[in-house]
Amino acid sequence: MQSADVSDLQRYTDSVTRLGREAGAAFVSVAPALIMHRAREVLIARKAQGLSDTMEFTYRNPERSTDPQRSVDGAKAVIVAALGYGSDTPVSPSGPHGSVAQYAREDYYEKLSSALRVMRDKLRADGFRALDFVDDNSMVDREIAWLGGLGWFGKNANLLIRGAGSMVVLGSVVTTAPLKVWREVEPDGCGSCRVCIDACPTAAIVGDGVIDARRCLSWLLQKPGVFPIEYRAALGERLYGCDDCQETCPENVRLLPTRRMATARESWTPILEVLNEDDESLDRRVKRWYVPGRDVKVVRRNALIVLGNVGDASSDEVRGTITRYLRHDDELLRAHAVWAARRLGLSELLSGEDKSELVMSELRRDHL
Ligand code: B12
Ligand code: SF4
Ligand code: SF4
C-alpha cells in the first residue's frame, strides 16, 4: 500500500497527535522505536534480585517488552499518551467497606485506548502499520512514556507529568510511520523530597524508583495464595490497589482541588456483599480488576482480611459471615477467616481443630 506523503514530518506528526488529544488523551508525544536498554537491564536485574516476586507481566519476556520492533516489525516511532484520573475519596459508607484505588474506579484504560485507536486508525488509513497498547505485557509503558518526554520518574516509580501529577494511565501506539520524535526527557522534579518513601505503609520503596513487589500492597492484593501475615494489618481497608505513595505526593496534593470536581464512582466496595454473593456475581462486580485466572477466591481472601481490620465484632452479620467462612470448603479461605476472627477478638468462634495443615498453622499462630 502507498503510504501518505509525510514530507513535512512535523506537520504530519502534529496532525496525528492532535487527533489523539481531541479523542481524550490529555498528553501525547512521540518516542523513538528503539530498544529500551535501561528498562531491559532493570527488569532482568530486579527479577534476579527477587524484587519482582512471582510477577509475570513485562517481566515475562523483557526482550519483547522493551523492544517496539517485536510488536511492529520496521517500527519507526512510538506515540505515547496519558490520560488523567483521580477523584477525592468520599467518606466510607456505613458498614465495613473496602477501598478501591483511584485508577480502578472507572475504566480509564478503555478511555485511553479509544483515543489511541483513533490515532492508530489514522496511521493505518495512511498506509502505515500501527498497534496500540495499554497495560500490556508487550510494552513497558512508563519507560516509553519517559523516553517520549511525557514526564519524569518519581521516587515512587510512577511517571509524573509536570502540572498533572502521577495519577495518569499510560499507553502507546507503535507504528512504521516516520513521525517526528521528541528528543528530550523531562528533568527530575522530585529533588530532595522523599514523602512517598516515608508514606508507604510497608516500606516497599526500597530505593529511588525501586519497588520491592514482595512488600507492595498493590501486588500482594493480586497475588494468589496466602497473604503474608506481616502485611495483613497494614492492608487496612484496601480491597484493590494502593494509593498511599501517590496520594501523599505533593505534586498530586497540589491538584486535589481540581480532582474534587471529579466523580468518585466505585471508590468503596461493601465487604459483606463481596463475601456473601456467588462467584458469578462477584466476578461481574470486579470485572475490570486484575484477578489472576479470574479466580475470585483471591478477592474473598482480601475481603476477609479487610473485614478483620475494619469489621464490627458485635455485628451479627459480621459474626455470621466469619462463621460461614470458618466452615468453607476452601482451606485458604478458612485460614484467612481464622485470622479475621482473631483480629476481631472473636476467638470463641474458632473450634481449634481443622483437617488442613494450613488452617492449623493459622490456629497455632501466636501473633497477628
Ligand atoms: C507490573 C506492574 C505493577 C506491579 C509492579 C510495579 C512496579 N513499580 O514495577 C504492581 C502490581 C506492584 C503495580 C502497582 C501499581 N501500578 Co502498575 N503496572 C505494572 C506494569 C504491568 C508493568 C510495570 C513494569 O514493567 N515494571 C518493571 C519495573 C522495572 O519498572 P519500574 O519500577 O517502573 O522501573 C523503572 C524506574 O525504576 C526507572 N528508573 C531507573 N533508574 C532510576 C533512577 C531514579 C532516581 C528513578 C526515580 C527511577 C529510575 O527505570 C525503570 C525502568 O523503566 C505496568 C503496565 C506496563 N505494561 O508497563 C503498570 C503501571 C506501571 N502501573 C500503573 C499503576 C497506575 C499502578 C498503581 C498506581 C496502581 C495502584 N493504585 O495500586 C501501583 C503503583 C505502585 C508503584 N509505586 O509502582 C500505571 C502507572 C502510571 C504512571 N503514572 O506511572 C502503569 C503504567 C499502567 C498503565 N498503563 O497506566 N504495577
Ligand atoms: S502502592 Fe502502596 S504499598 Fe506499593 S509502594 Fe506505593 S504505598 Fe507502598
Ligand atoms: S512524593 Fe516526592 S519524591 Fe515521591 S514522587 Fe512525589 S515528588 Fe517525588
Coordinates of C-alpha atoms and ligand atoms in Angstrom, one line a residue:
M1 CA 0.0 0.0 0.0
Q2 CA 1.2 3.5 -0.8
S3 CA 1.9 5.4 2.4
A4 CA 0.7 9.0 2.8
D5 CA 3.1 11.8 1.9
V6 CA 4.8 12.7 5.1
S7 CA 7.4 15.0 3.7
D8 CA 6.5 17.6 6.3
L9 CA 7.2 15.3 9.3
Q10 CA 6.3 17.8 12.0
R11 CA 3.0 18.7 10.4
Y12 CA 2.0 15.1 9.9
T13 CA 3.0 14.2 13.5
D14 CA 1.0 17.2 14.8
S15 CA -2.0 16.2 12.8
V16 CA -1.9 12.6 14.2
T17 CA -1.2 13.6 17.8
R18 CA -3.9 16.3 17.6
L19 CA -6.4 13.6 16.8
G20 CA -5.4 11.7 20.0
R21 CA -5.9 14.8 22.1
E22 CA -9.2 15.6 20.6
A23 CA -10.2 12.0 21.3
G24 CA -9.4 12.4 25.0
A25 CA -5.7 11.7 25.6
A26 CA -4.6 14.7 27.6
F27 CA -0.9 14.3 26.9
V28 CA 0.6 13.0 23.7
S29 CA 4.2 12.8 22.5
V30 CA 6.4 10.6 20.3
A31 CA 9.3 8.3 21.4
P32 CA 11.9 6.6 19.3
A33 CA 11.1 3.0 18.4
L34 CA 14.5 1.8 19.8
I35 CA 15.3 -1.0 22.2
M36 CA 14.9 0.3 25.8
H37 CA 18.2 -0.9 27.2
R38 CA 17.8 0.6 30.6
A39 CA 14.4 -0.9 31.2
R40 CA 15.6 -4.3 29.9
E41 CA 18.6 -4.3 32.3
V42 CA 16.4 -3.2 35.2
L43 CA 13.8 -5.9 34.5
I44 CA 16.4 -8.6 34.4
A45 CA 18.3 -7.4 37.5
R46 CA 15.2 -6.9 39.6
K47 CA 13.9 -10.3 38.7
A48 CA 17.3 -11.8 39.7
Q49 CA 17.2 -9.9 43.0
G50 CA 13.7 -11.3 43.7
L51 CA 12.2 -7.8 43.7
S52 CA 9.5 -8.8 41.1
D53 CA 8.3 -11.7 43.3
T54 CA 6.2 -14.0 41.2
M55 CA 5.0 -11.3 38.8
E56 CA 5.0 -12.0 35.1
F57 CA 3.6 -9.1 33.1
T58 CA 6.5 -7.2 31.5
Y59 CA 9.0 -9.4 33.4
R60 CA 7.9 -12.5 31.5
N61 CA 9.8 -11.6 28.4
P62 CA 12.0 -8.5 28.8
E63 CA 13.4 -8.8 25.3
R64 CA 9.9 -8.4 24.0
S65 CA 8.5 -5.8 26.4
T66 CA 11.5 -3.5 25.9
D67 CA 11.6 -3.7 22.1
P68 CA 8.9 -2.0 20.0
Q69 CA 10.2 -3.8 16.9
R70 CA 9.0 -7.1 18.4
S71 CA 5.4 -5.7 18.3
V72 CA 5.6 -4.0 14.9
D73 CA 8.3 -5.0 12.5
G74 CA 10.0 -2.0 11.0
A75 CA 8.6 0.4 13.6
K76 CA 9.9 3.9 13.3
A77 CA 8.1 5.7 16.2
V78 CA 6.0 5.2 19.2
I79 CA 3.3 7.6 20.1
V80 CA 3.0 7.8 23.9
A81 CA -0.1 9.1 25.6
A82 CA -1.5 9.7 29.1
L83 CA -5.0 10.2 30.5
G84 CA -5.6 11.7 33.9
Y85 CA -7.7 10.1 36.5
G86 CA -8.4 10.8 40.1
S87 CA -11.1 11.8 42.5
D88 CA -11.4 12.6 46.1
T89 CA -12.2 9.6 48.2
P90 CA -15.5 10.2 49.9
V91 CA -16.1 9.1 53.5
S92 CA -16.7 5.4 53.7
P93 CA -20.4 4.5 53.7
S94 CA -21.7 2.7 56.9
G95 CA -20.8 -0.9 57.4
P96 CA -17.5 -2.5 56.5
H97 CA -16.2 -1.3 53.1
G98 CA -13.1 -2.0 51.1
S99 CA -11.4 0.9 49.3
V100 CA -10.6 0.8 45.6
A101 CA -7.6 2.6 44.3
Q102 CA -8.3 5.6 42.2
Y103 CA -7.1 4.2 38.9
A104 CA -9.7 1.4 39.1
R105 CA -12.8 3.4 39.9
E106 CA -13.7 3.8 36.3
D107 CA -12.5 2.3 33.1
Y108 CA -9.7 4.7 32.4
Y109 CA -7.7 2.2 30.4
E110 CA -10.6 1.9 27.9
K111 CA -10.9 5.7 27.7
L112 CA -7.3 6.0 26.8
S113 CA -7.5 3.0 24.5
S114 CA -10.2 4.6 22.5
A115 CA -8.1 7.7 22.0
L116 CA -5.2 5.5 20.9
R117 CA -7.3 3.7 18.4
V118 CA -8.2 7.0 16.7
M119 CA -4.5 7.6 16.1
R120 CA -3.9 4.0 15.2
D121 CA -6.7 4.0 12.6
K122 CA -5.5 7.3 11.1
L123 CA -2.0 5.8 10.7
R124 CA -3.4 2.7 9.1
A125 CA -5.6 4.7 6.8
D126 CA -2.5 6.5 5.7
G127 CA -0.8 3.1 4.8
F128 CA 1.3 2.5 7.9
R129 CA 1.3 -0.4 10.3
A130 CA 0.2 0.5 13.8
L131 CA -0.6 -1.3 17.0
D132 CA -1.9 0.2 20.3
F133 CA -1.0 -0.8 23.8
V134 CA -2.3 0.0 27.3
D135 CA -1.1 -2.0 30.3
D136 CA 0.0 -4.8 28.0
N137 CA 2.8 -7.3 28.7
S138 CA 4.4 -6.4 25.4
M139 CA 5.4 -2.8 26.4
V140 CA 6.9 -1.1 29.4
D141 CA 4.5 1.9 29.4
R142 CA 6.4 4.1 31.9
E143 CA 9.8 3.8 30.2
I144 CA 8.5 4.5 26.7
A145 CA 6.4 7.5 28.0
W146 CA 9.6 8.8 29.8
L147 CA 11.6 8.4 26.5
G148 CA 8.9 10.4 24.7
G149 CA 9.3 13.2 27.2
L150 CA 5.9 12.9 28.9
G151 CA 7.2 13.1 32.4
W152 CA 9.8 12.1 35.0
F153 CA 10.2 9.0 37.1
G154 CA 9.2 9.7 40.7
K155 CA 10.9 8.1 43.6
N156 CA 7.7 6.0 44.0
A157 CA 8.4 4.7 40.5
N158 CA 5.4 6.4 39.0
L159 CA 5.7 8.7 36.0
L160 CA 4.8 12.2 36.9
I161 CA 3.7 14.8 34.4
R162 CA 4.6 18.4 35.2
G163 CA 1.4 20.1 36.3
A164 CA -0.7 17.0 36.2
G165 CA 1.0 14.7 38.7
S166 CA 1.2 10.9 38.6
M167 CA -2.5 10.0 38.5
V168 CA -2.4 9.2 34.8
V169 CA -2.7 6.0 32.9
L170 CA -0.3 5.4 30.1
G171 CA -0.4 3.9 26.6
S172 CA 1.2 3.9 23.2
V173 CA 0.9 3.3 19.5
V174 CA 3.8 1.6 17.8
T175 CA 4.0 2.5 14.1
T176 CA 6.0 2.3 11.0
A177 CA 5.2 5.9 10.3
P178 CA 8.4 8.1 10.4
L179 CA 7.0 10.5 13.0
K180 CA 8.9 13.4 14.5
V181 CA 10.4 12.1 17.7
W182 CA 10.7 14.1 20.9
R183 CA 14.4 14.1 21.8
E184 CA 14.5 15.4 25.4
V185 CA 13.5 13.6 28.6
E186 CA 11.8 15.6 31.3
P187 CA 14.2 16.6 34.1
D188 CA 13.7 15.2 37.6
G189 CA 11.0 17.0 39.5
C190 CA 11.4 15.2 42.9
G191 CA 14.5 17.0 44.1
S192 CA 15.2 16.2 47.8
C193 CA 11.5 15.2 48.5
R194 CA 11.0 11.7 49.9
V195 CA 7.4 11.9 51.1
C196 CA 6.3 8.8 49.2
I197 CA 9.1 6.7 50.6
D198 CA 8.1 7.6 54.2
A199 CA 4.4 7.2 53.5
C200 CA 4.5 3.7 52.2
P201 CA 2.8 1.5 54.8
T202 CA 5.1 -1.5 54.2
A203 CA 8.4 0.2 53.3
A204 CA 8.1 -1.2 49.8
I205 CA 10.0 1.6 48.1
V206 CA 13.5 0.2 48.7
G207 CA 15.4 2.7 46.5
D208 CA 14.6 5.7 44.4
G209 CA 12.2 4.4 41.8
V210 CA 12.6 0.8 43.1
I211 CA 9.6 -1.1 44.4
D212 CA 10.0 -4.4 46.2
A213 CA 6.9 -6.2 45.0
R214 CA 7.1 -8.7 47.9
R215 CA 6.1 -5.8 50.2
C216 CA 3.9 -3.8 47.9
L217 CA 0.2 -4.0 48.9
S218 CA -0.9 -3.3 45.3
W219 CA 0.8 -6.5 44.2
L220 CA 0.0 -8.6 47.3
L221 CA -3.7 -7.9 46.7
Q222 CA -3.3 -9.5 43.2
K223 CA -1.0 -12.4 44.2
P224 CA -2.7 -15.8 44.7
G225 CA -2.1 -17.9 47.8
V226 CA -1.6 -17.0 51.5
F227 CA -1.5 -13.2 52.1
P228 CA 1.8 -12.6 54.1
I229 CA 0.9 -12.3 57.8
E230 CA 3.2 -9.4 58.3
Y231 CA 1.3 -7.1 56.0
R232 CA -2.3 -8.1 56.8
A233 CA -2.8 -5.4 59.5
A234 CA -1.1 -2.8 57.2
L235 CA -3.5 -3.7 54.5
G236 CA -6.2 -1.8 56.4
E237 CA -9.3 -1.3 54.3
R238 CA -7.7 -1.7 50.9
L239 CA -9.5 -4.2 48.7
Y240 CA -8.0 -3.3 45.4
G241 CA -4.9 -1.3 44.7
C242 CA -3.0 1.1 47.0
D243 CA -2.6 4.9 46.5
D244 CA -0.6 5.9 49.6
C245 CA 2.6 6.7 47.7
Q246 CA 0.7 8.8 45.2
E247 CA -2.0 10.5 47.5
T248 CA 0.8 11.9 49.7
C249 CA 2.9 13.1 46.9
P250 CA 3.0 17.0 46.9
E251 CA 2.7 17.0 43.1
N252 CA -0.7 15.3 43.4
V253 CA -1.8 17.0 46.6
R254 CA -1.4 20.3 44.8
L255 CA -4.0 19.1 42.3
L256 CA -6.6 18.0 44.9
P257 CA -8.9 20.9 44.4
T258 CA -9.4 20.1 40.7
R259 CA -9.8 16.4 41.5
R260 CA -12.5 17.1 44.0
M261 CA -14.6 18.1 41.0
A262 CA -14.4 14.6 39.6
T263 CA -16.9 11.9 40.4
A264 CA -15.7 9.1 42.6
R265 CA -17.6 6.1 41.3
E266 CA -16.8 2.7 42.7
S267 CA -14.5 4.1 45.4
W268 CA -15.8 1.7 48.1
T269 CA -17.0 -1.9 47.9
P270 CA -19.2 -3.4 50.6
I271 CA -17.2 -6.2 52.2
L272 CA -20.2 -8.3 53.4
E273 CA -21.8 -8.3 50.0
V274 CA -18.5 -9.5 48.5
L275 CA -18.3 -12.3 51.0
N276 CA -21.9 -13.3 50.7
E277 CA -22.5 -13.2 46.9
D278 CA -21.9 -16.1 44.5
D279 CA -18.8 -16.4 42.3
E280 CA -20.6 -15.3 39.2
S281 CA -21.9 -12.0 40.5
L282 CA -18.7 -11.3 42.4
D283 CA -16.8 -11.8 39.1
R284 CA -19.2 -9.3 37.5
R285 CA -18.7 -6.8 40.3
V286 CA -14.9 -6.9 39.9
K287 CA -14.7 -7.5 36.1
R288 CA -12.2 -4.7 35.5
W289 CA -9.8 -5.7 38.2
Y290 CA -6.8 -7.9 37.6
V291 CA -7.7 -11.2 39.2
P292 CA -5.3 -14.0 38.4
G293 CA -7.0 -16.7 36.4
R294 CA -10.3 -14.9 37.2
D295 CA -10.4 -16.9 40.4
V296 CA -12.5 -14.6 42.7
K297 CA -11.2 -16.6 45.7
V298 CA -8.4 -14.0 45.8
V299 CA -10.9 -11.2 46.2
R300 CA -12.7 -13.2 49.0
R301 CA -9.4 -13.7 50.7
N302 CA -8.6 -10.0 50.6
A303 CA -12.2 -9.2 51.8
L304 CA -11.7 -11.4 54.8
I305 CA -8.5 -9.5 55.8
V306 CA -10.3 -6.2 55.3
L307 CA -13.2 -7.5 57.4
G308 CA -10.8 -8.5 60.2
N309 CA -9.3 -4.9 60.0
V310 CA -12.5 -2.8 59.9
G311 CA -15.4 -5.1 60.9
D312 CA -17.6 -4.6 63.9
A313 CA -17.2 -7.6 66.2
S314 CA -20.6 -7.0 67.7
S315 CA -22.5 -7.2 64.4
D316 CA -24.4 -10.5 63.9
E317 CA -23.8 -10.2 60.2
V318 CA -20.1 -10.0 60.6
R319 CA -20.0 -12.9 63.1
G320 CA -22.3 -15.0 60.8
T321 CA -20.1 -14.3 57.7
I322 CA -16.9 -15.2 59.5
T323 CA -18.5 -18.4 60.9
R324 CA -19.6 -19.4 57.4
Y325 CA -16.1 -18.9 56.1
L326 CA -14.6 -20.9 59.0
R327 CA -16.6 -23.8 57.6
H328 CA -15.8 -23.1 53.9
D329 CA -14.7 -25.9 51.6
D330 CA -11.6 -24.0 50.7
E331 CA -8.7 -24.1 53.2
L332 CA -7.2 -20.8 52.0
L333 CA -10.4 -19.0 52.9
R334 CA -10.8 -20.9 56.2
A335 CA -7.3 -19.9 57.1
H336 CA -7.9 -16.2 56.4
A337 CA -11.3 -16.4 58.3
V338 CA -9.3 -17.7 61.3
W339 CA -7.1 -14.6 61.1
A340 CA -10.1 -12.3 60.7
A341 CA -11.9 -13.9 63.7
R342 CA -8.8 -13.5 66.0
R343 CA -8.1 -9.9 64.7
L344 CA -11.7 -9.0 65.8
G345 CA -11.3 -10.7 69.1
L346 CA -13.8 -13.4 68.1
S347 CA -11.7 -16.4 69.2
E348 CA -14.8 -18.0 70.6
L349 CA -15.9 -18.7 67.0
L350 CA -12.9 -21.0 66.5
S351 CA -13.1 -24.7 67.0
G352 CA -9.3 -25.2 67.4
E353 CA -9.3 -28.2 65.1
D354 CA -9.1 -28.5 61.3
K355 CA -8.2 -31.2 58.8
S356 CA -5.9 -28.8 56.9
E357 CA -2.4 -28.1 58.0
L358 CA -2.6 -24.6 56.5
V359 CA -5.6 -23.8 58.8
M360 CA -3.9 -25.5 61.8
S361 CA -0.8 -23.4 61.3
E362 CA -3.1 -20.3 61.3
L363 CA -4.8 -21.5 64.5
R364 CA -1.4 -22.2 66.2
R365 CA 0.0 -18.8 65.3
D366 CA 0.8 -16.7 68.4
H367 CA 0.8 -13.3 66.8
L368 CA -1.4 -11.5 64.3
Ligands
B12_1 C1 4.0 -4.8 37.0 C2 3.2 -3.6 37.2 C3 2.9 -3.2 38.5 C4 3.4 -4.0 39.7 C5 4.9 -3.5 39.9 C6 5.0 -2.0 39.9 C7 6.4 -1.6 39.5 N1 6.9 -0.4 40.1 O1 7.1 -2.2 38.7 C8 2.4 -3.7 40.8 C9 1.3 -4.7 40.8 C10 3.0 -3.6 42.2 C11 1.9 -2.3 40.3 C12 1.4 -1.4 41.1 C13 0.9 -0.2 40.6 N2 0.7 0.2 39.4 CO1 1.3 -0.9 37.9 N3 1.9 -1.7 36.4 C14 2.7 -2.7 36.1 C15 3.0 -3.0 34.7 C16 2.1 -4.1 34.1 C17 4.5 -3.2 34.4 C18 5.5 -2.3 35.1 C19 6.9 -2.6 34.9 O2 7.3 -3.0 33.8 N4 7.7 -2.6 35.9 C20 9.0 -3.0 35.8 C21 9.9 -2.1 36.6 C22 11.4 -2.5 36.1 O3 9.7 -0.8 36.2 P1 9.7 0.4 37.2 O4 9.6 0.1 38.6 O5 8.8 1.4 36.6 O6 11.3 0.8 37.0 C23 11.7 2.0 36.3 C24 12.3 3.0 37.3 O7 13.0 2.4 38.4 C25 13.2 3.8 36.4 N5 14.5 4.2 37.0 C26 15.7 3.7 36.6 N6 16.6 4.3 37.3 C27 16.0 5.2 38.1 C28 16.6 6.2 39.0 C29 15.7 7.0 39.7 C30 16.3 8.0 40.6 C31 14.3 6.9 39.5 C32 13.4 7.8 40.3 C33 13.8 6.0 38.6 C34 14.6 5.2 37.9 O8 13.5 3.0 35.3 C35 13.0 1.7 35.5 C36 12.7 1.0 34.2 O9 11.7 1.7 33.4 C37 2.6 -1.6 34.1 C38 2.0 -1.6 32.7 C39 3.0 -1.8 31.6 N7 2.7 -2.7 30.7 O10 4.1 -1.2 31.6 C40 1.6 -1.0 35.1 C41 1.7 0.5 35.5 C42 3.2 0.8 35.7 N8 1.0 0.6 36.8 C43 0.3 1.6 36.9 C44 -0.4 2.0 38.1 C45 -1.4 3.0 38.0 C46 -0.1 1.3 39.3 C47 -0.5 1.7 40.7 C48 -0.6 3.2 41.0 C49 -1.9 1.0 40.9 C50 -2.5 1.2 42.4 N9 -3.0 2.3 42.7 O11 -2.4 0.2 43.1 C51 0.5 0.9 41.6 C52 1.7 1.8 41.9 C53 2.8 1.1 42.6 C54 4.2 1.7 42.4 N10 4.6 2.6 43.3 O12 4.8 1.4 41.4 C55 0.5 2.6 35.7 C56 1.5 3.7 36.1 C57 1.1 5.1 35.6 C58 2.2 6.1 36.0 N11 1.8 7.3 36.1 O13 3.3 5.8 36.2 C59 1.0 1.6 34.6 C60 1.9 2.2 33.6 C61 -0.3 1.0 33.9 C62 -0.8 2.0 32.8 N12 -0.7 1.6 31.6 O14 -1.2 3.1 33.1 N13 2.0 -2.3 39.0
SF4_2 S1 1.4 1.1 46.1 FE1 1.3 1.2 48.4 S2 2.5 -0.5 49.2 FE2 3.0 -0.2 47.0 S3 4.8 1.2 47.0 FE3 3.0 2.5 46.9 S4 2.4 3.0 49.0 FE4 3.8 1.3 49.1
SF4_3 S1 6.4 12.2 47.0 FE1 8.1 13.5 46.5 S2 9.8 12.0 46.0 FE2 7.8 10.9 45.9 S3 7.2 11.0 43.7 FE3 6.2 12.7 44.8 S4 7.7 14.5 44.5 FE4 8.8 12.6 44.0

